[in-house]
Coordinates of N, CA and C in Angstrom, one line a residue:
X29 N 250.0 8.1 262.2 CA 250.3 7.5 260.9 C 251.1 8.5 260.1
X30 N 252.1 8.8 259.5 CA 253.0 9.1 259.1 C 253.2 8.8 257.4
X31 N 252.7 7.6 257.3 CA 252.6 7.4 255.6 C 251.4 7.7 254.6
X32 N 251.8 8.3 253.6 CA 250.7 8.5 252.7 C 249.9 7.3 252.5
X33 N 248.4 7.9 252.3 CA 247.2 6.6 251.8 C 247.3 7.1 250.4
X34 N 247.4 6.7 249.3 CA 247.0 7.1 247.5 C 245.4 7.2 247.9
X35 N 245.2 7.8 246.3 CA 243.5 7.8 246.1 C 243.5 8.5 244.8
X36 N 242.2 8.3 244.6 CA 241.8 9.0 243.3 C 240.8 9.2 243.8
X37 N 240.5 11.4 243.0 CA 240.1 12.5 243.3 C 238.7 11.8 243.3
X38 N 238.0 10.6 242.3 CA 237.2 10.4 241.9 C 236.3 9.3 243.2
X39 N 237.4 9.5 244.0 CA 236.9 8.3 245.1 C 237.7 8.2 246.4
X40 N 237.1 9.2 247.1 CA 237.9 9.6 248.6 C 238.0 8.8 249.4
X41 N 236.9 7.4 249.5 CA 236.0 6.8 250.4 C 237.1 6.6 251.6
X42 N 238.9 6.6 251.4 CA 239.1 6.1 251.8 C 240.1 6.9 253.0
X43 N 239.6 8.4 252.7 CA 240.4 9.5 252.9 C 238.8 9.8 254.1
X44 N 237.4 9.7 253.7 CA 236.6 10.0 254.8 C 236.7 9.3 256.1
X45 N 237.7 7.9 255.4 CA 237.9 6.8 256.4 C 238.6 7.5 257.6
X46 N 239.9 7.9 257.1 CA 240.8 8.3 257.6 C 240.0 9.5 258.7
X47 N 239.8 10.5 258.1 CA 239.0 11.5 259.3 C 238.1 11.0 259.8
X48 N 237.3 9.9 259.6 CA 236.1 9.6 260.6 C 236.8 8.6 261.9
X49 N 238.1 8.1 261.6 CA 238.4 7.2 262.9 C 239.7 7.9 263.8
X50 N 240.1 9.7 263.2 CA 240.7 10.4 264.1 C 239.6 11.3 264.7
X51 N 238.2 11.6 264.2 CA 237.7 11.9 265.2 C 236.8 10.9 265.9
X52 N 237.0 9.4 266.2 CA 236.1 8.7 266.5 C 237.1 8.3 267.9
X53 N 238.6 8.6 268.0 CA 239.7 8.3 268.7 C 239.6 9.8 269.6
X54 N 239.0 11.0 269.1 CA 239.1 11.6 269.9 C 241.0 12.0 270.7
X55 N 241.4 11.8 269.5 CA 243.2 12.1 269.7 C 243.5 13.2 269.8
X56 N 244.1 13.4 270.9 CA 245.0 15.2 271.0 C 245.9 15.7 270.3
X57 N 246.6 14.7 269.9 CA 248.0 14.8 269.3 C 249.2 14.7 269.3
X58 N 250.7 14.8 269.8 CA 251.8 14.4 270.3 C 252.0 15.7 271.1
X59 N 251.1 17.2 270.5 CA 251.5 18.3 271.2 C 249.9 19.2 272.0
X60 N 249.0 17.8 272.1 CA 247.2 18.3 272.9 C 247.2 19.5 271.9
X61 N 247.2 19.5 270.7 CA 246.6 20.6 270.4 C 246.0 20.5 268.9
X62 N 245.6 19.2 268.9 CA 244.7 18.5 268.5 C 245.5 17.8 266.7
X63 N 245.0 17.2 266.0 CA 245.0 16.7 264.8 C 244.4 16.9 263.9
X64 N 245.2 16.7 262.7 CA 244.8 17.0 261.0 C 244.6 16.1 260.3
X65 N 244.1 15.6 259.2 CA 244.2 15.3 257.8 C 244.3 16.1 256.6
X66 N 246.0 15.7 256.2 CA 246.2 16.4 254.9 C 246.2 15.4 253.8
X67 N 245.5 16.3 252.9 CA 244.9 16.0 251.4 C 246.1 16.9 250.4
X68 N 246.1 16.0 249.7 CA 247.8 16.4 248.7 C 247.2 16.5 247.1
X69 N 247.1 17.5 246.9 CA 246.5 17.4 245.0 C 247.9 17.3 244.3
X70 N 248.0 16.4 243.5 CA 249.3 15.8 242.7 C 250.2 16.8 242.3
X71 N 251.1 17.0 242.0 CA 251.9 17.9 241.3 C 251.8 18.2 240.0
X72 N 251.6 19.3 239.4 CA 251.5 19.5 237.9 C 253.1 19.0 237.3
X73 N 252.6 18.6 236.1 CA 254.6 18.0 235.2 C 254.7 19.2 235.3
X74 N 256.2 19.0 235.0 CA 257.1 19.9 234.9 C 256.8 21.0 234.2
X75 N 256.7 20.7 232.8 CA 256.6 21.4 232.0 C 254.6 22.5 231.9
X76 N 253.8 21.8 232.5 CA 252.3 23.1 233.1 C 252.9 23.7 234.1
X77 N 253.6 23.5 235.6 CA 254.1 24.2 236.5 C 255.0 25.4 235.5
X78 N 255.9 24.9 234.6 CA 256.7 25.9 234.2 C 256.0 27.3 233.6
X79 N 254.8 26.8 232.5 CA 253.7 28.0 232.0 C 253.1 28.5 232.4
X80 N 252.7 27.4 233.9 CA 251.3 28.1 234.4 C 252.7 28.8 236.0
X81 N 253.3 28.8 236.1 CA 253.9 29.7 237.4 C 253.4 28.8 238.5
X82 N 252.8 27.4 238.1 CA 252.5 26.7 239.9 C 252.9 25.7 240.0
X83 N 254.6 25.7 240.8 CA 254.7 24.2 241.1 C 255.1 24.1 242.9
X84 N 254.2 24.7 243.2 CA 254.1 24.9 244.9 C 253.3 23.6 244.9
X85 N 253.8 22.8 246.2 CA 252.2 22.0 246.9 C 250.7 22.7 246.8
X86 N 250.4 21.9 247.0 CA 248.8 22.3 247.4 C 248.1 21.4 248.1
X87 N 248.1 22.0 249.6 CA 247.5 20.9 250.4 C 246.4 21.5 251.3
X88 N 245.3 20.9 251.5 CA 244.4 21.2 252.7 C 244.7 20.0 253.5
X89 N 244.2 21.1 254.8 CA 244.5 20.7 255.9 C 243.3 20.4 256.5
X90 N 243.0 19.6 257.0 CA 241.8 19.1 257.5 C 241.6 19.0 258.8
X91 N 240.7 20.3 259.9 CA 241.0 20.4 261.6 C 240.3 19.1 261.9
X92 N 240.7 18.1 262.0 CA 239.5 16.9 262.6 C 239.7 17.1 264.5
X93 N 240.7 17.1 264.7 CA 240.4 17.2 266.2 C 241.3 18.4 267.0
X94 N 240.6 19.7 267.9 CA 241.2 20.4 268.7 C 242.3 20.3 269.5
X95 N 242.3 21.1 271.0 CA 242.7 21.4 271.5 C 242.3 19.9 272.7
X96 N 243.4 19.0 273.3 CA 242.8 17.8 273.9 C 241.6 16.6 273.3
X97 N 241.8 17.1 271.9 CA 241.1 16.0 271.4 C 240.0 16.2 270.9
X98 N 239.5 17.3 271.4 CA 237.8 17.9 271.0 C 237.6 17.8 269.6
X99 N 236.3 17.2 268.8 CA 235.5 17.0 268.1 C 234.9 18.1 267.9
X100 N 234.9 19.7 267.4 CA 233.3 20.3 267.7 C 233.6 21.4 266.5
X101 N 232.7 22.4 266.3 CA 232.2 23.2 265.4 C 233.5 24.3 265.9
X102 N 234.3 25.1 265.2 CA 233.8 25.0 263.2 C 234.3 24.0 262.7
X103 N 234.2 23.5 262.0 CA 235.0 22.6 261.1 C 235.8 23.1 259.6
X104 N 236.7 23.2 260.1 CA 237.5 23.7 259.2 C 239.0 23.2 258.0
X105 N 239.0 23.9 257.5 CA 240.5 23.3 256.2 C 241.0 24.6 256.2
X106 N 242.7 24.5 256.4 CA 243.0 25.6 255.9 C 243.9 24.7 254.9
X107 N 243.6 25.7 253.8 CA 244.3 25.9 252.2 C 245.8 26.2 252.5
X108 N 246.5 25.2 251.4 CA 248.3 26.2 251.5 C 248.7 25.9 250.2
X109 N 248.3 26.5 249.7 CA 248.8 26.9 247.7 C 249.7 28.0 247.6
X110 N 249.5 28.0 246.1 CA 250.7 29.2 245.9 C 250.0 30.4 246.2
X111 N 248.6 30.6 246.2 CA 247.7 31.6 246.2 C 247.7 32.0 247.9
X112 N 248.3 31.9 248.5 CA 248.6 32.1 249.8 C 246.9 32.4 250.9
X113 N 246.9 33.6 251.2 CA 245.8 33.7 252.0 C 244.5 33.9 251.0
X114 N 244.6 34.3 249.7 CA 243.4 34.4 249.4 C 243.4 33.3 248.6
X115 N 244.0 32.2 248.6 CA 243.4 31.0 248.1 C 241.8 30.4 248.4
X116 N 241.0 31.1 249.9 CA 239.7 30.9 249.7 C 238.8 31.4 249.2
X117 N 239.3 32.5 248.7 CA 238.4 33.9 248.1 C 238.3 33.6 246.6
X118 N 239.5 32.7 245.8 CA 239.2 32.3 244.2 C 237.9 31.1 244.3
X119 N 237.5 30.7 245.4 CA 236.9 30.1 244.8 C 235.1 29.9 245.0
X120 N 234.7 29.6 244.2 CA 232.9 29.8 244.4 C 232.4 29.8 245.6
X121 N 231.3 30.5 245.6 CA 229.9 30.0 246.7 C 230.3 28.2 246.8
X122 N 230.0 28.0 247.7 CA 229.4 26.4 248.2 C 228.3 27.0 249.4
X123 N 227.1 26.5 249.1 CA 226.0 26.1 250.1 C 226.7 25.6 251.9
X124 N 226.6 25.9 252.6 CA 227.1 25.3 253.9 C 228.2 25.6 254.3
X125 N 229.0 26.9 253.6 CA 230.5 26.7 253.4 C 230.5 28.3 253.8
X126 N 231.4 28.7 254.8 CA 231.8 30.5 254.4 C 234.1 30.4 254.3
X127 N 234.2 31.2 253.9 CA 235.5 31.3 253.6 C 236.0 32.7 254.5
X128 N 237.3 32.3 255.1 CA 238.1 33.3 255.7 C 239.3 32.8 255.3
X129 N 240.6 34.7 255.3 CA 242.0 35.0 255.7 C 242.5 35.3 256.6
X130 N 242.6 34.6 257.3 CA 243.1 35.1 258.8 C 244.4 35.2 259.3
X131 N 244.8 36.1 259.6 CA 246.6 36.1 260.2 C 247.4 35.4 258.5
X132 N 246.9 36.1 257.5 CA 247.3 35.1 256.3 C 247.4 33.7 256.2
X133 N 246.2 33.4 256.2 CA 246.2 32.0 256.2 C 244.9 31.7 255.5
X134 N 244.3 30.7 254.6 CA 242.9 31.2 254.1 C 242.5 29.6 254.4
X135 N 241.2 29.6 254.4 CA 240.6 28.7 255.5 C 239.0 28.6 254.9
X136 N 238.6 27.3 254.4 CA 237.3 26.8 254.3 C 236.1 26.4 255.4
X137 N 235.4 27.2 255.9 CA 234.4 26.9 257.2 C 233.4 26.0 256.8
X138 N 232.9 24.9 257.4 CA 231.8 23.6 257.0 C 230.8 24.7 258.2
X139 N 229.8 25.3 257.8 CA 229.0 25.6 259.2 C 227.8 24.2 259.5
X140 N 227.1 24.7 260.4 CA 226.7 23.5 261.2 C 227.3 22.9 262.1
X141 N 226.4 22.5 263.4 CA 226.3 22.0 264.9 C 227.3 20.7 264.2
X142 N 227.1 19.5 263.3 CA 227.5 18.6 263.1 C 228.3 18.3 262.3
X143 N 229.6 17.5 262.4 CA 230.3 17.2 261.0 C 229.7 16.6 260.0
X144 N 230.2 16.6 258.7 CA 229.5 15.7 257.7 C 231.0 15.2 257.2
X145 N 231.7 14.5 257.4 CA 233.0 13.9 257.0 C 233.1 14.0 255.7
X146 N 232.0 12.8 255.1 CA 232.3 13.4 253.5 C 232.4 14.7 253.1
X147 N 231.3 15.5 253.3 CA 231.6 16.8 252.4 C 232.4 17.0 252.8
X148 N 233.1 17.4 254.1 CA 234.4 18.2 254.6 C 235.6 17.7 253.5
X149 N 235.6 16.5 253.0 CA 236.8 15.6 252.5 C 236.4 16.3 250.8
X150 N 235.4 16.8 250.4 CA 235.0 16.9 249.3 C 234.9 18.0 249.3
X151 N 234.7 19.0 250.0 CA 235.6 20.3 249.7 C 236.7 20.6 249.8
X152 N 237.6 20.1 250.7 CA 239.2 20.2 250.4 C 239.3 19.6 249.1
X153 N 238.7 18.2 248.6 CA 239.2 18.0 247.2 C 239.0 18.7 246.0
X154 N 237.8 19.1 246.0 CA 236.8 20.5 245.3 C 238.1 21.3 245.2
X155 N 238.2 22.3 246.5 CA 238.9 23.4 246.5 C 240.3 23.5 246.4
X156 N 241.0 21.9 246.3 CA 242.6 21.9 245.6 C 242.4 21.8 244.2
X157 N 241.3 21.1 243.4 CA 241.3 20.7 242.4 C 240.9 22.2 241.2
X158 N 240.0 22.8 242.5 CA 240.1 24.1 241.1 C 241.1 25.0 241.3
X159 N 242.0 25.3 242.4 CA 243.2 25.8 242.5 C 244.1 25.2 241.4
X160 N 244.2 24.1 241.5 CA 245.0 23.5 240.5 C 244.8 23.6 239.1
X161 N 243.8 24.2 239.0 CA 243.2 23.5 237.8 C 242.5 22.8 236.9
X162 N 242.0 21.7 237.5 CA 241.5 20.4 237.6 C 242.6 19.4 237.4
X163 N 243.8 19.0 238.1 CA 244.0 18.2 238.4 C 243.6 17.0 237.7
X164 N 245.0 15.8 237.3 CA 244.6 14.5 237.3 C 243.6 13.6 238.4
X165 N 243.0 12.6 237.8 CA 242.3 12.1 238.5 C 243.1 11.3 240.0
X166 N 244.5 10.8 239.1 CA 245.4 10.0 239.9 C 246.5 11.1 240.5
X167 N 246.8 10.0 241.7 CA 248.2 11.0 242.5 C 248.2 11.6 243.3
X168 N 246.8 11.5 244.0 CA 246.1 12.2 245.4 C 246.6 11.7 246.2
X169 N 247.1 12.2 247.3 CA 247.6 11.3 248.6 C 246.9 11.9 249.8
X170 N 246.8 11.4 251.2 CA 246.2 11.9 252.1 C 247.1 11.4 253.3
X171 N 247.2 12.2 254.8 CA 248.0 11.6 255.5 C 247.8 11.8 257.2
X172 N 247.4 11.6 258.2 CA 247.2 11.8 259.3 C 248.6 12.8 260.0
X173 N 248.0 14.0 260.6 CA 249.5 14.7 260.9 C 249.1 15.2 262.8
X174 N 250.0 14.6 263.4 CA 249.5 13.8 265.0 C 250.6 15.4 265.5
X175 N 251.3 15.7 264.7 CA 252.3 16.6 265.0 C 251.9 18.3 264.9
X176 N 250.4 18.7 265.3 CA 250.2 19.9 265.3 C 250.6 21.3 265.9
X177 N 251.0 22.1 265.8 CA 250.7 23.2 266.6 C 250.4 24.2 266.3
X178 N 249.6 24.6 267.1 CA 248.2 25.8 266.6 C 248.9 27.0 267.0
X179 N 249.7 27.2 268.1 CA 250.1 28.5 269.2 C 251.5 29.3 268.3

């Protein structure tokens, strides 16, 4: 899938959709080296990017499936803001959650044997929205990306 789904921040249901039927497909990807869901926090106008210095995207990335398709622990998001690798380190404690920079790249960990789809979907929203700022409620987009490579 290739086209944006819209949403509002206030109501993912349809973005948990999205990750619960690429890991229920168990899909590799176009390159076996598994699939994403990206989560798109709206763009600030013109004129806050100009004051505030941020008119970079901000997207998490959502690891729903490995290396041949695999489903399994960690479950992870990596962050791509303007805050580059420590974009995980600005933001709070979360219960269930540890944060790494790795090879500059900064990355939210869901721990636990099990996925929980929602929260996964609700911390990437969480963690673009206080990057951003808090973000409009509207303008969220989300997008299945079959085109991975990890290597």
């Amino acid at each position: 899938m290739d086209s944006w789904v819209p949403f509002r921040r206030s109501d993912t249901a349809k973005v948990v959709e999205l990750v619960r039927t690429v890991a229920a497909a168990n899909d590799p990807g176009e390159h076996g080296q598994g699939v994403e869901v990206v989560v798109e926090a709206p763009r600030r106008r013109w004129w806050q990017a100009l004051l505030n210095r941020d008119d970079a995207l901000a997207q998490a990335r959502i690891v729903v499936t490995r290396d041949g398709g695999e489903v399994r622990c960690p479950y992870d998001i990596q962050l791509v803001t303007a805050h580059g690798a420590d974009a995980a380190h600005r933001l709070g404690r979360r219960t269930g959650w540890a944060v790494s920079n790795s090879n500059g790249l900064a990355f939210l960990i869901q721990k636990g044997p099990e996925p929980d789809y929602g929260e996964l979907v609700t911390g990437a929203v969480e963690a673009l929205a206080a990057l951003r700022r808090q973000p409009r409620d509207g303008g969220w987009r989300a997008r299945v990306d079959r085109g991975v490579t990890r290597r």
